[in-house]
Short mmCIF file of C-alpha atoms in Angstrom, two decimals:
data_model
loop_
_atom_site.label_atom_id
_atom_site.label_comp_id
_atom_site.label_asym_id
_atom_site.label_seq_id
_atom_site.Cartn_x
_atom_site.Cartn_y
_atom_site.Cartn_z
CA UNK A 25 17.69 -1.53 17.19
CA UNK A 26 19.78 -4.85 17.83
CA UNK A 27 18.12 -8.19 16.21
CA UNK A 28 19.13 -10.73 18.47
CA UNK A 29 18.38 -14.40 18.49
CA UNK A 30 14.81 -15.50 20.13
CA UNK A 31 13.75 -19.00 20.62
CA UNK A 32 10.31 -17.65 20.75
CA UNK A 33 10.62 -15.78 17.79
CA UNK A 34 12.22 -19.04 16.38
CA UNK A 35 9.18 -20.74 17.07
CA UNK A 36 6.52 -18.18 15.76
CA UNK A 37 8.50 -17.95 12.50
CA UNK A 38 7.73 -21.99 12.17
CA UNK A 39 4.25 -21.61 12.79
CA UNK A 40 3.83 -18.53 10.50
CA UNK A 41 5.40 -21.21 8.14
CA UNK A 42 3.74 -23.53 8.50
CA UNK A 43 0.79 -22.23 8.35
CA UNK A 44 0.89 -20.46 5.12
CA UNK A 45 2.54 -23.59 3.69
CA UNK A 46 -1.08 -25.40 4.22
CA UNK A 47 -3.46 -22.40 3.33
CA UNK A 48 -1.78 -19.81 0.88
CA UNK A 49 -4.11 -20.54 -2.47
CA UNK A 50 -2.69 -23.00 -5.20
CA UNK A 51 -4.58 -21.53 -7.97
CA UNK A 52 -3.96 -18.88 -9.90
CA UNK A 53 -4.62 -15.25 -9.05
CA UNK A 54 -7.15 -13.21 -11.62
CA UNK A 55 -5.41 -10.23 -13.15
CA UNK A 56 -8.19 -7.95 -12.80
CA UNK A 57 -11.77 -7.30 -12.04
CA UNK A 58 -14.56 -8.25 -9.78
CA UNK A 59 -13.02 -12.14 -9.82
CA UNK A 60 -10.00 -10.60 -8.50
CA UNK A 61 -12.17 -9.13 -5.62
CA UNK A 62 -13.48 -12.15 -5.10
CA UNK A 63 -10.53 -13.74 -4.76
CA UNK A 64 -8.57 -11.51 -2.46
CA UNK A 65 -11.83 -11.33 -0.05
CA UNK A 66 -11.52 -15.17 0.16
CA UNK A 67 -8.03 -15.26 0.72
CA UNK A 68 -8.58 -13.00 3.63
CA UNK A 69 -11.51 -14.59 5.08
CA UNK A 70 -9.16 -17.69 4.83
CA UNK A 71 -7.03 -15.68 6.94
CA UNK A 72 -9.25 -14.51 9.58
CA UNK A 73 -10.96 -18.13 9.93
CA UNK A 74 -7.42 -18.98 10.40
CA UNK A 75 -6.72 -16.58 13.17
CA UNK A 76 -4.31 -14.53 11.09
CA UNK A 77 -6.63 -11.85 10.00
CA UNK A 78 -4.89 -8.06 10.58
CA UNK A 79 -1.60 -8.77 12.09
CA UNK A 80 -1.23 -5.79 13.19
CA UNK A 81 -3.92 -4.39 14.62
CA UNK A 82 -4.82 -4.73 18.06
CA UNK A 83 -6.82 -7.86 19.75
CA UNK A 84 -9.52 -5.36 21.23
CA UNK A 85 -10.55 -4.51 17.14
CA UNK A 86 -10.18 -8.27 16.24
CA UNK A 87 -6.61 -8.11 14.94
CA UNK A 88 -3.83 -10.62 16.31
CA UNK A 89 -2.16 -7.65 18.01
CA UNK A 90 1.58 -8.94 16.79
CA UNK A 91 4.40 -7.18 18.46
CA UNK A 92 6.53 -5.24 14.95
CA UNK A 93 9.04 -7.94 15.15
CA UNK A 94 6.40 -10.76 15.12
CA UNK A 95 4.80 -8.59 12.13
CA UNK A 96 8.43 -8.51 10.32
CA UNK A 97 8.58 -12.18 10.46
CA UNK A 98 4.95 -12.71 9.51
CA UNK A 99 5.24 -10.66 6.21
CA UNK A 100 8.90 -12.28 5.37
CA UNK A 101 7.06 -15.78 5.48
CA UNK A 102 4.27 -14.48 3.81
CA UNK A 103 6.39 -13.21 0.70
CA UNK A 104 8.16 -16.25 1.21
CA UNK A 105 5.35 -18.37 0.76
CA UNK A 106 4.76 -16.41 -2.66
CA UNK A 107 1.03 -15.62 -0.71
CA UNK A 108 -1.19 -13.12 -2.48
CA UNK A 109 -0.43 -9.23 -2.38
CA UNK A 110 -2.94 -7.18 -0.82
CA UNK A 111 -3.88 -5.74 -3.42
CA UNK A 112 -7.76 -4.50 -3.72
CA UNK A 113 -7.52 -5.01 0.03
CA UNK A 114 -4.54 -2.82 0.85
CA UNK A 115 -6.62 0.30 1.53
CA UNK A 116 -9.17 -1.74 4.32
CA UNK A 117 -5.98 -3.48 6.14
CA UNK A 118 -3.14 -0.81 5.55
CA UNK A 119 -5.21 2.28 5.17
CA UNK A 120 -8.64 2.76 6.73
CA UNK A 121 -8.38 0.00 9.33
CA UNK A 122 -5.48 1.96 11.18
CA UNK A 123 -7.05 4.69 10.75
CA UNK A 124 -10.28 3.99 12.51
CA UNK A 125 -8.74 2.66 14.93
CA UNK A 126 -6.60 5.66 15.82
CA UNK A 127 -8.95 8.41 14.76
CA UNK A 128 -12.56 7.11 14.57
CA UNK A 129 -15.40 6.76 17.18
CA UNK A 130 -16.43 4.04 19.44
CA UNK A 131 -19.38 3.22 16.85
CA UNK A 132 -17.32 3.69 13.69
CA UNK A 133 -14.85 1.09 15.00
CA UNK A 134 -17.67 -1.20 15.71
CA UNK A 135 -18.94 -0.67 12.52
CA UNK A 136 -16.25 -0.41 9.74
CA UNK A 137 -13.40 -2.93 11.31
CA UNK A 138 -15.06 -6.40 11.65
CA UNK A 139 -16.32 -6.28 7.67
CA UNK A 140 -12.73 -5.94 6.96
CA UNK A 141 -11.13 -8.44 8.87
CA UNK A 142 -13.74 -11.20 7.99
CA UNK A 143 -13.46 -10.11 4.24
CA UNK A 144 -16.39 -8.90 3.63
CA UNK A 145 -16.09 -5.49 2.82
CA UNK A 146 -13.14 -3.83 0.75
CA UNK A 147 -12.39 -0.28 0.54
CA UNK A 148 -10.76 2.03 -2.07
CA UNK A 149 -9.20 5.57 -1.77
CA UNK A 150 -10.77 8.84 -2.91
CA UNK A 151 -7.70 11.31 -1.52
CA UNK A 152 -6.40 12.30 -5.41
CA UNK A 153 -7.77 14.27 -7.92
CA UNK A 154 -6.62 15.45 -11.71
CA UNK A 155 -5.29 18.62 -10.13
CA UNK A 156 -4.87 17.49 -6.77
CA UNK A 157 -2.32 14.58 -6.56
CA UNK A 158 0.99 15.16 -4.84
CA UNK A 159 0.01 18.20 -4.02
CA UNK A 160 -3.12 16.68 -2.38
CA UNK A 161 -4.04 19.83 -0.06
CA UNK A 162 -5.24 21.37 -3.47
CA UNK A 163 -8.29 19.32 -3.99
CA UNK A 164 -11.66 20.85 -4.73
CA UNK A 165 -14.49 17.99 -5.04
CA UNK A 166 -16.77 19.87 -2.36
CA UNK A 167 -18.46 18.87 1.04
CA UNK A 168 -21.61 20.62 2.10
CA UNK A 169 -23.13 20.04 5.13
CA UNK A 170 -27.02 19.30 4.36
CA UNK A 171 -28.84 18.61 7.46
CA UNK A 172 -27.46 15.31 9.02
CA UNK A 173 -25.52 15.09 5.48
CA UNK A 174 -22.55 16.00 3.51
CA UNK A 175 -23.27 16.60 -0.04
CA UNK A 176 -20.28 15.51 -1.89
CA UNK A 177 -19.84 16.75 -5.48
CA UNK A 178 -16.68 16.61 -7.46
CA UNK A 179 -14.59 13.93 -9.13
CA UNK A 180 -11.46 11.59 -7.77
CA UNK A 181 -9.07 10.04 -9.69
CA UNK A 182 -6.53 6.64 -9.86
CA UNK A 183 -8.76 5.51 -7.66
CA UNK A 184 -7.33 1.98 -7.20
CA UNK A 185 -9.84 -1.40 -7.10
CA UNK A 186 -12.72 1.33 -7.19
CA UNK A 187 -15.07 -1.24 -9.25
CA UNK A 188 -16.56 -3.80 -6.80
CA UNK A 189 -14.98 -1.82 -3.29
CA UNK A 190 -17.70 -1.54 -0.77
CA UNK A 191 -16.23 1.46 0.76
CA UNK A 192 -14.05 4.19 0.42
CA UNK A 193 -11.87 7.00 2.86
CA UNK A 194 -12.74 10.44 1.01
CA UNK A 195 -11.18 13.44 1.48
CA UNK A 196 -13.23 16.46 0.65
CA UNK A 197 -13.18 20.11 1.19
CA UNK A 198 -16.19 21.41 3.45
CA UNK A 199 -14.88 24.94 3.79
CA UNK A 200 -13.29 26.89 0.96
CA UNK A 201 -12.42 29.67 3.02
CA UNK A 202 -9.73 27.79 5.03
CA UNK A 203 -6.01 28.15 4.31
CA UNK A 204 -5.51 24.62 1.58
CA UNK A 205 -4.79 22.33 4.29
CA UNK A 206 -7.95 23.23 6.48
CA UNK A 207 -11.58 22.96 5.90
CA UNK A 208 -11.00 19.74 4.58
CA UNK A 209 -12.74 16.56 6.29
CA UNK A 210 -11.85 12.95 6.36
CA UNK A 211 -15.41 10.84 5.42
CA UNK A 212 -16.70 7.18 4.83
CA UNK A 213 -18.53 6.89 2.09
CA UNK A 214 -20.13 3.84 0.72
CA UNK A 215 -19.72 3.16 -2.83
CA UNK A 216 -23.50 2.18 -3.74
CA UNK A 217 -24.79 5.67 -3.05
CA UNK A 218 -26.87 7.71 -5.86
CA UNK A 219 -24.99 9.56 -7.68
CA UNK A 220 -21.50 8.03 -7.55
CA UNK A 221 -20.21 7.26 -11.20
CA UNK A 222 -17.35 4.61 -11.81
CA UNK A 223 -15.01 5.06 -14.75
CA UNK A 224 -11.90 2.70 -15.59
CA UNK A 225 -8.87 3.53 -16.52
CA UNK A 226 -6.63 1.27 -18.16
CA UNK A 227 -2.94 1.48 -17.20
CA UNK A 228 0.49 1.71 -19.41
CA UNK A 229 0.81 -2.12 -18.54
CA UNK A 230 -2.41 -3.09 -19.56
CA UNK A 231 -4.02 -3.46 -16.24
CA UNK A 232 -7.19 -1.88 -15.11
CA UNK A 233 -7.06 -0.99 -11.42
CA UNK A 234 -7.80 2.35 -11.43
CA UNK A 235 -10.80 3.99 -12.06
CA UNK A 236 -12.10 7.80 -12.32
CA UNK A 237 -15.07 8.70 -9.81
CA UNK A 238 -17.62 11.27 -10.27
CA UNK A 239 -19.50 12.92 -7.49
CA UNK A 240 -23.11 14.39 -8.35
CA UNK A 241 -24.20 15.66 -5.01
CA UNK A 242 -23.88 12.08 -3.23
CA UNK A 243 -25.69 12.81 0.20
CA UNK A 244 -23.46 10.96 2.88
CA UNK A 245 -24.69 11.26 6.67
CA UNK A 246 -22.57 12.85 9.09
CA UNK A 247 -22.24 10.15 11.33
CA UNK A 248 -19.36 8.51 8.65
CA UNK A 249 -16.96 11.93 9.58
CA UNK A 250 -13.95 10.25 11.10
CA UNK A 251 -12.57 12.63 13.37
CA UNK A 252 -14.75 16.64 13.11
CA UNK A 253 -15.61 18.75 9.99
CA UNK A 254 -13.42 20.72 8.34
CA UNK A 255 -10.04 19.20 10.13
CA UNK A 256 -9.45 16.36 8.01
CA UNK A 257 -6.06 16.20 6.90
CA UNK A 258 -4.30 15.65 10.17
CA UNK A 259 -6.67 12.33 9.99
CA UNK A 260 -4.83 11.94 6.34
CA UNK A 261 -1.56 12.41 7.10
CA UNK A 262 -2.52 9.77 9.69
CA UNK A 263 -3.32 7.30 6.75
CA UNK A 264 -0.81 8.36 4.37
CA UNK A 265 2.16 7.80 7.91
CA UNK A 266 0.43 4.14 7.80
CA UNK A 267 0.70 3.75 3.82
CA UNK A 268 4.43 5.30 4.05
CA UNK A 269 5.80 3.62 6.63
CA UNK A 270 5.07 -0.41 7.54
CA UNK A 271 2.65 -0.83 5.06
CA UNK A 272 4.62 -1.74 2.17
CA UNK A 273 7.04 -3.92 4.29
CA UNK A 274 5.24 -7.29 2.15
CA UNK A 275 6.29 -5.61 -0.77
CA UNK A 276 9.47 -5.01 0.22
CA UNK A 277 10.56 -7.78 1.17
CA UNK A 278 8.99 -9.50 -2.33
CA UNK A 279 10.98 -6.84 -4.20
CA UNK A 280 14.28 -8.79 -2.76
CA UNK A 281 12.93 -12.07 -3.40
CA UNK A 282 12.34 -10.42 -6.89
CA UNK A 283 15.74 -9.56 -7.42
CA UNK A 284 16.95 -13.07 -6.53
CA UNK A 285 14.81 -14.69 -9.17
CA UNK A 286 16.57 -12.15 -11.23
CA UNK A 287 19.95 -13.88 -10.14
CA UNK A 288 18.40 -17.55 -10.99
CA UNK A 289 17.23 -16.63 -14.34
CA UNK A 290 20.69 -14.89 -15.29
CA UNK A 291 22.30 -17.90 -14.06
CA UNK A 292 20.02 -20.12 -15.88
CA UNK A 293 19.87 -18.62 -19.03
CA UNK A 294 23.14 -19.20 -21.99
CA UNK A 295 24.16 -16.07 -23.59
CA UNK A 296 23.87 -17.41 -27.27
CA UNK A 297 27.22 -15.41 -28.48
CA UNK A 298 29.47 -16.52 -25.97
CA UNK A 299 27.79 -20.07 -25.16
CA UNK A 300 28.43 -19.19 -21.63
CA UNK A 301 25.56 -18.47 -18.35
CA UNK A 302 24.48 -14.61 -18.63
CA UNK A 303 25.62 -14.73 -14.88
CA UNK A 304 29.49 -15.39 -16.20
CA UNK A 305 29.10 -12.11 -17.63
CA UNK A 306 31.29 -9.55 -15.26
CA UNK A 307 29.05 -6.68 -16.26
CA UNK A 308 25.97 -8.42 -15.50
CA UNK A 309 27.28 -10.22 -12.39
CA UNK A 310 28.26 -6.43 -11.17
CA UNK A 311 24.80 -5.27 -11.55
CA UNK A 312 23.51 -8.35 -9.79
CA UNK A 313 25.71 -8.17 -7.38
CA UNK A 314 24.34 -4.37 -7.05
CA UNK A 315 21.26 -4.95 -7.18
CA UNK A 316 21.30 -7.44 -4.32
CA UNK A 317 23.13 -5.37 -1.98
CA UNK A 318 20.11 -2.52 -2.49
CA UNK A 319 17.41 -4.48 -1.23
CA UNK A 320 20.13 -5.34 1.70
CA UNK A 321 20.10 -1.64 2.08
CA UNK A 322 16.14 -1.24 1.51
CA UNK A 323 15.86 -4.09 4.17
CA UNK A 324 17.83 -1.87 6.81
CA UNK A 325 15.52 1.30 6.50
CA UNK A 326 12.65 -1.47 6.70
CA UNK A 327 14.33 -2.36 10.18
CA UNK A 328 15.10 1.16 11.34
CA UNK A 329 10.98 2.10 10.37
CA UNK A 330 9.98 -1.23 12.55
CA UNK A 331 11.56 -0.33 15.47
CA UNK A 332 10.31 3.06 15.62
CA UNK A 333 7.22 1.39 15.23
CA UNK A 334 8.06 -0.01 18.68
CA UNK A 335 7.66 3.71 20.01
CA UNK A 336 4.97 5.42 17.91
CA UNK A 337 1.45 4.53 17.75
CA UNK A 338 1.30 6.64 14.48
CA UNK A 339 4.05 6.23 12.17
CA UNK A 340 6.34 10.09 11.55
CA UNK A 341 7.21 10.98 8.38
CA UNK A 342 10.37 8.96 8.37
CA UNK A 343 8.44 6.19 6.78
CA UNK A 344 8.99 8.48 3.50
CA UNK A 345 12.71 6.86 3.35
CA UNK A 346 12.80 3.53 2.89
CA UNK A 347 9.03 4.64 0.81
CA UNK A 348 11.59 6.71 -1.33
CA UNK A 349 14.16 4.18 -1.44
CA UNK A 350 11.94 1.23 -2.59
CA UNK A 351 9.86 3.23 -5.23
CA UNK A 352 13.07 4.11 -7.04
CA UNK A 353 14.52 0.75 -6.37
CA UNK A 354 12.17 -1.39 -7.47
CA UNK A 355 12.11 0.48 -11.16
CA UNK A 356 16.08 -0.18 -11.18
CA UNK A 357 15.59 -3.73 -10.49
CA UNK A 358 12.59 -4.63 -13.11
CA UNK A 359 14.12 -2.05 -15.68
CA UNK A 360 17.87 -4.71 -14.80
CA UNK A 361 15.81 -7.78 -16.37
CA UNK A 362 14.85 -5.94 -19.71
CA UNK A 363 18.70 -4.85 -20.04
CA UNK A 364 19.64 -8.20 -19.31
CA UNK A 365 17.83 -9.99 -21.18
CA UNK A 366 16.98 -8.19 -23.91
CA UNK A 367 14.10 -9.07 -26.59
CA UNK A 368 13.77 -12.34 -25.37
CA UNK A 369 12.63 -10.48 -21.96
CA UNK A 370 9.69 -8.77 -23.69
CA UNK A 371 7.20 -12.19 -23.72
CA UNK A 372 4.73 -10.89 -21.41
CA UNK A 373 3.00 -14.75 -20.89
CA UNK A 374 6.60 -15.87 -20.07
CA UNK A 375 7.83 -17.55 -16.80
CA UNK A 376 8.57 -13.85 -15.30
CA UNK A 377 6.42 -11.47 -17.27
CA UNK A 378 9.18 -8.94 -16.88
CA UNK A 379 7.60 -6.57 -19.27
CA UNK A 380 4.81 -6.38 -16.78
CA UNK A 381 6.83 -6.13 -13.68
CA UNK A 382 8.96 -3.26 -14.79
CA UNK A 383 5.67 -1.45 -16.32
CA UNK A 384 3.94 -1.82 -12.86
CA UNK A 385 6.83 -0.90 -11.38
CA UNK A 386 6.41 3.54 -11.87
CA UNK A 387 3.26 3.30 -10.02
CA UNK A 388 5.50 2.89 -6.51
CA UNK A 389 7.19 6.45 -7.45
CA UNK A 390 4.09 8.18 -7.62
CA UNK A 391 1.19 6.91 -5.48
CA UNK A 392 0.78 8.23 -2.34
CA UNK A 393 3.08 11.20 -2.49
CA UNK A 394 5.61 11.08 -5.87
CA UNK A 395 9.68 10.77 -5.08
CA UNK A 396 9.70 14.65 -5.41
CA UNK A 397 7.50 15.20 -2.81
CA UNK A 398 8.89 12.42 -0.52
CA UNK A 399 12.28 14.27 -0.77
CA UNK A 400 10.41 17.54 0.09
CA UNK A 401 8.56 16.04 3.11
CA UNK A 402 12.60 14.15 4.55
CA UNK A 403 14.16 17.66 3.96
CA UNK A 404 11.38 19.78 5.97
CA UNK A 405 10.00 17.27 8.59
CA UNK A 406 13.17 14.52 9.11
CA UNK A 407 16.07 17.01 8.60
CA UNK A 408 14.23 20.07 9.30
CA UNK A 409 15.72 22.02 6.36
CA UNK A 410 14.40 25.58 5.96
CA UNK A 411 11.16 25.35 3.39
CA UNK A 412 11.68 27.27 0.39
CA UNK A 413 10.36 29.46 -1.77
CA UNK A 414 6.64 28.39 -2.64
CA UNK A 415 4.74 28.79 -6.02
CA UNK A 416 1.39 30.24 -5.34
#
């Protein structure tokens, strides 16, 4: 791919700016909770009123159908901005949406896609369970087909911004007779139904995203199948290409504007036994210096991913790379401020609340397929290594 100069590109970069500089929300963000639903639903609607609503998708399904260079720029201005994550609306934008749009019906499209853009609707993911993660072609919550109904029994689990999420993509298994990864099937199923039991979970940093769902033979009507019974994980490997590769390029990109905060605060903080900046410290200036020319790295994979973007309508499982590369990076880097710094870097209502950061920081090595299994999928589907021997 060769990045060359574009006055056009020039000029959408200044309106991206420019834009966000007048919109992106002064106030601050709620940690957790339905306020934090409410917020991010807002700050989308904000977005769609402002015509910037799902940059990515196509104009036909209401998105602003940006080419992947106009979406690079778009999410380098947004992180730029210091705009608000995704967060409980990751799975609707970066997940679902896509989704539908590749996989789903005329009438699901018609259906499921406006609600997102306009925030009103959010979605959260039932794919994992707690002996089904990684190795998601091992889950069991069951699918059976009632009438015009699936009857979904069974339990999910770290199910993300489950609490207050209108909808959510499950993955269940309608026919336990299939080889693991068939008779499974892809379904929309919306979150008020009887029987469907919300649980929190609180996580190691404090922070309660997650959430256990139970299952007591919810009755969800067959019309909300995306794709046909029983051949639902082709439609998930669809989502999961989406969550692996461009979906995390915001985060990315705020990961190197993390790590140059990082540089700041070294350079602004005195090293008490020497009198001197923490930055004048060769050792730390090394790691710095390190650090920085990782997310350099990171930012080349991110480049590489976009313009095969240019070429695939579904993203291949080369997005597991710079996925890989930024879930172990991103530890290194938060883990750098608590060496750095020390005790004085474990105030978690400081200025950086690196305690926080770092904590938050395992979750990108394990959701949506852990570093082990990333590695698998880049040896067997990228390099096309033989598979080896498999535990049964």
């Amino acid at each position: 791919m060769r990045l060359i100069e574009d006055p056009k590109l020039d000029q959408f970069r200044a309106e991206c700016r420019d834009w966000l500089q007048d919109n992106v929300p002064k106030g601050p963000r709620p940690a957790e909770g339905l306020a934090l639903r409410e917020y991010d639903l807002a700050w989308q609607r904000t977005q769609y009123d402002g015509g910037w609503a799902g940059v990515s998708w196509p104009e036909e399904f209401g998105g602003r159908g940006l080419s992947v260079l106009e979406q690079l720029i778009w999410h380098e201005e947004y992180a730029r901005a210091g705009a608000p994550p995704s967060a409980s609306m990751f799975v609707a934008l970066s997940h679902a949406g896509p989704t539908i749009i590749v996989q789903g019906s005329d009438q699901q499209k018609r259906t499921y896609l406006p609600p997102i853009l306009k925030g009103e609707e959010n979605w959260c993911q039932g794919f994992s369970e707690p002996g089904a993660g990684s190795d998601l072609a091992s889950l069991k919550t069951r699918g059976v087909v009632d009438g015009d109904h699936l009857v979904v029994t069974g339990t999910k689990i770290w199910t993300s911004y489950a609490e207050g999420a209108n909808r959510q993509e499950l993955l269940v298994r309608t026919n336990p007779d299939e080889p693991r990864h068939r008779g499974l099937t892809w379904i929309v199923c919306d979150m008020d139904l009887p029987g469907i039991d919300i649980r929190p979970i609180t996580a190691m940093s404090g922070v309660t995203h997650f959430a256990q769902v139970f299952y007591d033979e919810v009755r969800i009507p067959l019309a909300n199948v995306v794709g046909e019974i029983n051949k639902g994980w082709n439609i998930a490997m669809t989502t999961l290409g989406f969550e692996r590769g461009t979906g995390t390029i915001a985060h990315q990109i705020e990961l190197a504007n993390g790590v140059e905060r990082l540089i700041e605060a070294a350079r602004g903080t005195v090293d008490p036994l020497t009198n001197r900046s923490m930055i004048d410290d060769e050792a730390i200036a090394a790691k710095l210096a390190g650090l920085r020319a990782e997310v350099m790295a990171l930012r080349s994979l991110t480049v590489a991913s976009v313009s095969r973007g240019m070429r695939e309508e579904v993203p291949g499982a080369e997005g597991n790379i710079p996925a890989l590369y930024f879930g172990e990076l991103t530890r290194r880097v938060n883990g750098a401020a608590l060496e750095i710094f020390g005790s004085s870097a474990l105030v978690r209502d400081g200025a950086h609340n690196w305690p926080l950061h770092y904590l938050e920081s395992f979750k990108w090595a394990i959701g949506g397929g852990t570093s082990e299994i990333r590695r698998n999928v880049i040896g067997e589907r990228v390099l096309q290594l033989p598979r080896g021997p498999r535990a049964i």
